[in-house]
Amino acid sequence: MGSRTNSLSRGQVTRYAIGSLGTGGFATLPGLVLVYYLTDSLGVTALAAGAIVTVAKVWDVLIDPVIGGLSDRSLAHTGTRRRAMMLGGIGLPIAFVLTFAVPAGLGPLPAALWVLVAFMLAATCFSLFQVPYIALPAELTDDYRERTRLLSWRVVLLTVAILLFGAGGPELRALFPDDPLMGYLVMAVVAAVVLGAAMLTSASVAPQRPLLPVRPGASIAEHYRDGITVLRESQPFRALLATFLLQGLATGMMLAAAQYVARWVLDDETAVTQLFVALIAPALLMAPVWKLIADRVGKERAFRMASIVFILATLALVAMVWVPGWWIVAPVALAGAAYAGMQTLPMAMLPDVIAYDRSRHAATDAGGQNRSGIFGGVWTAGRPPAWRSAAPC
């Protein structure tokens, strides 16, 4: 039976980080191609296509706290969070392929309903994996620095996933210019294999026995009440989630402007790819560096440093209104380097917040409470889709 230790092996860190190939891939690829698939290949109106994506996102937000509560309950009954993660790792690839497997000749309305059902199923399976995946770091180690190490490598693999799926997915689709539906299907099958392999590999790192007992939930309403309770009771969690969400929304707006910058500032629509690489490549390189900085000065101080650097980089970009040119790649790269810290460090602080909550309850409750799943569900429901609009199509 597995148990939580202070020091994580290289294999544990690797297996956990590999899960981000699955989470990052699913967060990136549908955002790039799904609406275009619906409108240009299936004949669905743009309004209906947008509605499908919106409904799936709302569904995702609604079910995340419930899955968090169910994950805690499963932990109490079975001693592990692995079952839900494996169910998500098996179900997501199937649902993802079904999303892009609409039969040829199907009319726009039935095609839209097909995609809606399949994509909502995929979002459900994604949450079954993602929510307990978020909860695991607090249960894998008690060590402050080991959690930073664990989450730093997760961000590295997340960035790799964004590059891999953001560039590779559309390229696979383009291999079948005369049969777009086949192109999407091949793309989905290849992506599904990577998604499933990454998620199932990561599920194997889930420990078999938690340190503390867990109070299981009894109903869907109770799971939502538990989510509201952790927000009300944990001021550190509220502050961390609010900061992460606001920064993600601000970054998402910046990324959404990349296409306009390419067209109207650089006068080259294809420049969005270079801007995307200029942002992502430094993030890939800097995540381990922010880990070293956090080890030296602390996560909170390092997070403030990353935020200040990001603000300075974005302020420098304002000058492009008066002085357009390729010089903007430099502040974009600096923003990417800072954004690596803005991703790594809040994620590394989340298990600290969860552990603090558990220790606080241990002092007042018999045996304490483990609400890691609830925290993970609320965090996942509030996560900003910051990168999705930036990847090159």
Coordinates of C-alpha atoms in Angstrom, one line a residue:
M1 CA 0.0 0.0 0.0
G2 CA 1.3 3.5 -0.9
S3 CA 1.8 6.1 1.7
R4 CA 2.7 9.8 1.7
T5 CA 6.3 10.6 2.3
N6 CA 8.3 13.9 2.3
S7 CA 10.6 13.1 -0.6
L8 CA 9.2 12.2 -3.9
S9 CA 11.0 9.8 -6.3
R10 CA 11.8 10.8 -9.8
G11 CA 9.3 8.3 -11.0
Q12 CA 6.5 9.8 -8.9
V13 CA 7.2 13.3 -10.2
T14 CA 7.4 12.1 -13.8
R15 CA 4.2 10.1 -13.7
Y16 CA 2.3 12.9 -12.0
A17 CA 3.6 15.5 -14.5
I18 CA 2.7 13.3 -17.5
G19 CA -0.9 13.8 -16.6
S20 CA -0.6 17.3 -17.8
L21 CA -0.2 16.0 -21.4
G22 CA -3.7 14.9 -21.0
T23 CA -5.2 17.9 -19.2
G24 CA -3.3 20.4 -21.4
G25 CA -4.1 18.5 -24.6
F26 CA -7.8 18.5 -23.9
A27 CA -7.8 22.1 -22.8
T28 CA -6.0 23.2 -26.0
L29 CA -7.2 21.2 -29.0
P30 CA -11.0 21.5 -28.8
G31 CA -10.6 25.3 -28.2
L32 CA -8.7 25.4 -31.5
V33 CA -10.7 23.3 -33.8
L34 CA -14.2 22.4 -32.4
V35 CA -16.1 25.5 -33.5
Y36 CA -14.5 25.5 -36.9
Y37 CA -15.3 21.8 -37.2
L38 CA -19.0 22.5 -36.4
T39 CA -19.4 25.5 -38.8
D40 CA -17.2 24.6 -41.8
S41 CA -17.5 20.8 -41.9
L42 CA -20.9 20.1 -40.4
G43 CA -22.8 23.2 -41.5
V44 CA -23.8 24.2 -38.0
T45 CA -24.4 28.0 -37.6
A46 CA -21.8 30.0 -35.7
L47 CA -24.3 30.9 -33.0
A48 CA -25.2 27.2 -32.4
A49 CA -21.5 26.2 -32.4
G50 CA -20.7 28.8 -29.8
A51 CA -23.7 27.7 -27.7
I52 CA -22.4 24.1 -27.8
V53 CA -19.0 25.1 -26.4
T54 CA -20.6 27.4 -23.8
V55 CA -23.0 24.7 -22.6
A56 CA -20.2 22.2 -22.2
K57 CA -18.2 24.8 -20.2
V58 CA -21.1 25.6 -17.9
W59 CA -21.7 21.8 -17.4
D60 CA -18.0 21.5 -16.5
V61 CA -18.3 24.2 -13.9
L62 CA -21.4 22.6 -12.4
I63 CA -20.1 19.1 -12.1
D64 CA -16.6 19.9 -10.8
P65 CA -17.6 20.5 -7.1
V66 CA -19.8 17.4 -7.2
I67 CA -16.9 15.3 -8.6
G68 CA -14.7 16.7 -5.9
G69 CA -17.0 15.6 -3.2
L70 CA -17.4 12.1 -4.8
S71 CA -13.6 11.9 -5.0
D72 CA -13.4 12.5 -1.2
R73 CA -16.1 9.9 -0.7
S74 CA -14.3 7.4 -2.9
L75 CA -11.1 8.0 -0.9
A76 CA -13.0 7.2 2.3
H77 CA -14.5 4.0 1.0
T78 CA -11.6 2.6 -1.1
G79 CA -8.4 4.4 0.2
T80 CA -7.5 5.9 -3.2
R81 CA -8.6 8.5 -5.8
R82 CA -7.3 6.2 -8.5
R83 CA -10.6 4.8 -9.7
A84 CA -12.1 8.1 -10.8
M85 CA -8.9 9.1 -12.5
M86 CA -8.8 5.8 -14.4
L87 CA -12.4 6.1 -15.4
G88 CA -11.7 9.5 -16.8
G89 CA -8.6 8.3 -18.5
I90 CA -10.5 5.5 -20.3
G91 CA -13.7 7.5 -21.0
L92 CA -12.2 10.7 -22.3
P93 CA -10.4 9.2 -25.3
I94 CA -13.6 7.4 -26.4
A95 CA -15.7 10.5 -26.0
F96 CA -13.1 12.7 -27.7
V97 CA -13.1 10.4 -30.8
L98 CA -16.9 10.4 -30.8
T99 CA -17.0 14.2 -30.8
F100 CA -15.2 14.2 -34.2
A101 CA -16.9 11.1 -35.6
V102 CA -20.1 12.6 -36.8
P103 CA -21.3 10.4 -39.7
A104 CA -21.1 11.9 -43.2
G105 CA -24.4 13.2 -44.5
L106 CA -25.9 13.9 -41.1
G107 CA -27.9 17.2 -41.1
P108 CA -26.7 20.3 -39.2
L109 CA -29.2 19.8 -36.3
P110 CA -28.5 16.1 -35.6
A111 CA -24.8 16.7 -36.1
A112 CA -24.9 19.6 -33.5
L113 CA -26.7 17.3 -31.0
W114 CA -24.2 14.5 -31.6
V115 CA -21.3 16.8 -30.9
L116 CA -23.0 18.4 -27.9
V117 CA -23.7 15.0 -26.2
A118 CA -20.2 13.6 -27.1
F119 CA -18.4 16.7 -26.0
M120 CA -20.3 17.0 -22.7
L121 CA -19.4 13.3 -22.0
A122 CA -15.8 14.2 -22.8
A123 CA -15.9 17.1 -20.4
T124 CA -17.4 14.9 -17.7
C125 CA -14.6 12.3 -18.1
F126 CA -12.1 15.1 -18.1
S127 CA -13.4 16.3 -14.7
L128 CA -13.3 12.8 -13.3
F129 CA -9.6 12.8 -13.9
Q130 CA -8.7 16.5 -13.4
V131 CA -10.4 17.1 -10.0
P132 CA -8.6 14.3 -8.1
Y133 CA -5.4 15.0 -10.1
I134 CA -5.5 18.6 -8.6
A135 CA -6.0 17.1 -5.1
L136 CA -3.1 14.6 -5.3
P137 CA -0.1 16.9 -4.5
A138 CA -1.4 17.6 -1.0
E139 CA -1.5 13.8 -0.4
L140 CA 1.7 12.8 -2.0
T141 CA 4.1 14.8 0.2
D142 CA 4.2 17.0 3.3
D143 CA 7.3 18.8 2.1
Y144 CA 6.9 22.5 1.1
R145 CA 9.7 22.4 -1.5
E146 CA 8.8 19.0 -2.9
R147 CA 5.3 20.3 -3.8
T148 CA 7.0 23.1 -5.7
R149 CA 9.2 20.6 -7.5
L150 CA 6.2 18.4 -8.4
L151 CA 4.1 21.3 -9.7
S152 CA 7.0 22.9 -11.6
W153 CA 7.4 19.8 -13.8
R154 CA 3.7 19.6 -14.2
V155 CA 3.7 23.1 -15.7
V156 CA 6.7 22.1 -18.0
L157 CA 4.6 19.1 -19.4
L158 CA 1.5 21.3 -19.6
T159 CA 3.5 23.7 -21.8
V160 CA 4.7 20.8 -23.9
A161 CA 1.1 19.7 -24.3
I162 CA 0.1 23.1 -25.5
L163 CA 2.8 23.1 -28.1
L164 CA 2.2 19.5 -29.1
F165 CA -1.6 19.7 -29.5
G166 CA -1.7 23.3 -30.6
A167 CA 0.6 22.7 -33.5
G168 CA 0.2 19.0 -34.2
G169 CA -3.6 18.7 -34.1
P170 CA -4.2 21.1 -37.0
E171 CA -1.3 19.6 -39.0
L172 CA -2.8 16.1 -38.7
R173 CA -6.2 17.5 -39.9
A174 CA -4.4 19.2 -42.8
L175 CA -3.2 15.8 -44.1
F176 CA -6.6 15.2 -45.6
P177 CA -7.5 18.3 -47.5
D178 CA -10.0 16.5 -49.8
D179 CA -11.8 14.8 -46.9
P180 CA -12.1 17.2 -43.9
L181 CA -14.2 14.8 -41.8
M182 CA -11.6 12.1 -42.2
G183 CA -8.9 14.6 -41.2
Y184 CA -10.7 15.5 -38.0
L185 CA -11.3 11.8 -37.2
V186 CA -7.6 10.9 -37.6
M187 CA -6.6 14.0 -35.6
A188 CA -9.0 12.9 -32.8
V189 CA -7.8 9.3 -32.8
V190 CA -4.2 10.2 -32.5
A191 CA -4.9 12.8 -29.9
A192 CA -7.1 10.3 -27.9
V193 CA -4.2 7.8 -27.8
V194 CA -1.9 10.5 -26.2
L195 CA -4.6 11.7 -23.9
G196 CA -5.5 8.3 -22.6
A197 CA -1.9 7.1 -22.2
A198 CA -0.9 10.2 -20.3
M199 CA -3.9 10.2 -18.0
L200 CA -3.7 6.5 -17.2
T201 CA 0.0 6.8 -16.5
S202 CA -0.6 9.6 -14.1
A203 CA -3.4 7.8 -12.3
S204 CA -0.9 5.1 -11.2
V205 CA 0.8 7.7 -8.9
A206 CA -2.3 8.1 -6.7
P207 CA -1.5 6.8 -3.2
Q208 CA -3.5 3.8 -1.9
R209 CA -4.1 5.1 1.6
P210 CA -4.7 8.6 2.8
L211 CA -3.1 9.9 6.0
L212 CA -6.4 11.1 7.5
P213 CA -10.0 9.8 7.3
V214 CA -12.5 11.6 5.1
R215 CA -16.1 12.6 5.8
P216 CA -18.0 11.3 2.8
G217 CA -20.7 13.4 1.2
A218 CA -24.3 12.2 1.1
S219 CA -25.9 14.1 -1.8
I220 CA -25.3 16.4 -4.7
A221 CA -26.6 19.4 -2.7
E222 CA -24.2 18.6 0.1
H223 CA -21.2 18.6 -2.3
Y224 CA -22.2 22.1 -3.4
R225 CA -22.6 23.2 0.2
D226 CA -19.1 21.7 1.0
G227 CA -17.7 23.8 -1.9
I228 CA -19.2 27.0 -0.5
T229 CA -18.0 26.0 2.9
V230 CA -14.3 25.7 1.9
L231 CA -14.6 29.1 0.2
R232 CA -16.1 30.7 3.3
E233 CA -13.8 29.0 5.8
S234 CA -10.4 29.2 4.0
Q235 CA -9.3 32.8 3.4
P236 CA -6.0 31.6 1.9
F237 CA -7.9 29.5 -0.7
R238 CA -10.2 32.5 -1.5
A239 CA -7.2 34.8 -2.0
L240 CA -5.3 32.3 -4.1
L241 CA -8.2 31.3 -6.3
A242 CA -9.3 34.9 -6.9
T243 CA -5.7 36.0 -7.8
F244 CA -5.2 33.0 -10.1
L245 CA -8.6 33.6 -11.8
L246 CA -8.1 37.3 -12.3
Q247 CA -4.6 36.9 -13.7
G248 CA -5.8 34.1 -16.0
L249 CA -8.6 36.3 -17.3
A250 CA -6.2 39.2 -17.9
T251 CA -3.8 36.9 -19.7
G252 CA -6.5 35.4 -21.7
M253 CA -7.5 38.8 -23.0
M254 CA -3.9 39.6 -23.8
L255 CA -3.6 36.3 -25.7
A256 CA -6.9 36.9 -27.6
A257 CA -5.4 40.1 -28.9
A258 CA -2.4 38.2 -30.6
Q259 CA -4.2 37.8 -33.9
Y260 CA -5.0 41.5 -34.0
V261 CA -1.5 42.5 -33.1
A262 CA -0.2 40.3 -35.9
R263 CA -2.5 41.8 -38.4
W264 CA -2.6 45.5 -37.5
V265 CA 0.8 46.0 -35.7
L266 CA 3.1 43.6 -37.5
D267 CA 1.1 43.7 -40.8
D268 CA 1.5 39.9 -41.1
E269 CA -1.4 37.5 -40.1
T270 CA 1.0 34.6 -39.9
A271 CA 3.0 36.3 -37.2
V272 CA 0.5 35.0 -34.6
T273 CA 2.5 31.7 -34.7
Q274 CA 5.8 33.5 -34.0
L275 CA 4.1 35.4 -31.2
F276 CA 2.7 32.2 -29.7
V277 CA 6.1 30.5 -29.8
A278 CA 7.7 33.6 -28.3
L279 CA 5.3 33.4 -25.4
I280 CA 5.3 29.6 -24.8
A281 CA 9.0 28.7 -25.3
P282 CA 10.2 30.9 -22.4
A283 CA 7.5 29.5 -20.2
L284 CA 8.7 26.0 -21.0
L285 CA 12.3 27.0 -20.0
M286 CA 11.5 29.1 -17.0
A287 CA 9.2 26.8 -14.9
P288 CA 12.1 25.0 -13.3
V289 CA 13.8 28.4 -12.7
W290 CA 10.9 29.7 -10.8
K291 CA 11.1 26.5 -8.7
L292 CA 14.7 27.5 -7.7
I293 CA 13.6 31.0 -7.0
A294 CA 10.8 29.8 -4.8
D295 CA 13.1 27.5 -2.9
R296 CA 15.4 30.5 -2.1
V297 CA 12.8 33.3 -1.4
G298 CA 9.6 31.4 -0.8
K299 CA 6.6 30.8 -3.0
E300 CA 4.6 33.9 -2.1
R301 CA 7.5 36.3 -2.7
A302 CA 8.4 34.5 -5.9
F303 CA 4.8 34.8 -7.1
R304 CA 4.8 38.5 -6.5
M305 CA 8.1 38.8 -8.4
A306 CA 6.6 36.9 -11.4
S307 CA 3.5 39.1 -11.3
I308 CA 5.6 42.3 -11.3
V309 CA 7.7 41.1 -14.2
F310 CA 4.6 40.2 -16.1
I311 CA 3.1 43.7 -15.5
L312 CA 6.2 45.4 -16.6
A313 CA 6.4 43.3 -19.8
T314 CA 2.7 44.1 -20.7
L315 CA 3.2 47.8 -20.0
A316 CA 6.2 47.8 -22.4
L317 CA 3.9 46.4 -25.1
V318 CA 1.7 49.5 -24.9
A319 CA 4.5 51.3 -26.8
M320 CA 3.7 49.3 -29.9
V321 CA 0.7 51.6 -30.5
W322 CA 3.3 54.4 -31.4
V323 CA 6.3 52.3 -32.4
P324 CA 5.1 49.1 -34.1
G325 CA 7.7 46.5 -35.0
W326 CA 9.2 43.1 -34.2
W327 CA 10.8 44.5 -31.1
I328 CA 7.6 43.4 -29.3
V329 CA 8.8 39.8 -29.4
A330 CA 11.2 40.7 -26.5
P331 CA 8.5 41.8 -24.0
V332 CA 6.3 39.0 -25.2
A333 CA 9.0 36.5 -24.3
L334 CA 9.5 38.2 -21.0
A335 CA 5.8 37.9 -20.3
G336 CA 6.0 34.2 -21.1
A337 CA 8.8 33.8 -18.7
A338 CA 6.8 35.5 -16.0
Y339 CA 3.7 33.6 -16.8
A340 CA 5.5 30.4 -16.1
G341 CA 5.8 31.6 -12.5
M342 CA 2.3 32.8 -12.4
Q343 CA 1.2 29.2 -13.3
T344 CA 3.7 27.2 -11.3
L345 CA 3.6 29.0 -8.0
P346 CA -0.2 29.2 -7.4
M347 CA -0.5 25.6 -8.3
A348 CA 2.3 24.8 -5.9
M349 CA 0.7 26.9 -3.1
L350 CA -2.7 25.1 -3.6
P351 CA -1.6 21.9 -1.8
D352 CA -0.1 24.0 1.0
V353 CA -3.5 25.6 1.4
I354 CA -5.2 22.2 1.4
A355 CA -2.7 20.8 3.9
Y356 CA -3.2 23.8 6.2
D357 CA -7.0 23.3 6.1
R358 CA -6.5 19.6 7.0
S359 CA -4.2 20.4 9.9
R360 CA -6.6 23.1 11.2
H361 CA -9.4 20.6 11.2
A362 CA -7.3 18.0 12.8
A363 CA -7.0 20.2 15.8
T364 CA -10.7 20.4 16.3
D365 CA -12.1 17.2 14.8
A366 CA -11.5 13.6 15.8
G367 CA -9.1 12.4 13.1
G368 CA -9.4 15.6 11.1
Q369 CA -11.0 16.2 7.7
N370 CA -9.5 15.6 4.3
R371 CA -11.4 17.9 1.8
S372 CA -8.7 17.8 -0.9
G373 CA -11.3 16.7 -3.5
I374 CA -13.7 19.6 -2.6
F375 CA -10.8 22.0 -2.9
G376 CA -9.8 20.5 -6.3
G377 CA -13.3 20.6 -7.6
V378 CA -13.8 24.3 -6.7
W379 CA -10.4 25.1 -8.1
T380 CA -11.1 23.3 -11.4
A381 CA -14.5 24.9 -11.7
G382 CA -12.8 28.3 -11.4
R383 CA -9.8 27.7 -13.6
P384 CA -9.4 30.2 -16.4
P385 CA -8.9 28.9 -20.0
A386 CA -6.0 31.2 -20.5
W387 CA -4.1 29.6 -23.3
R388 CA -6.9 28.4 -25.5
S389 CA -7.3 31.5 -27.7
A390 CA -3.6 31.9 -28.3
A391 CA -2.6 28.7 -30.1
P392 CA -2.1 29.0 -33.8
C393 CA -4.8 27.6 -36.1

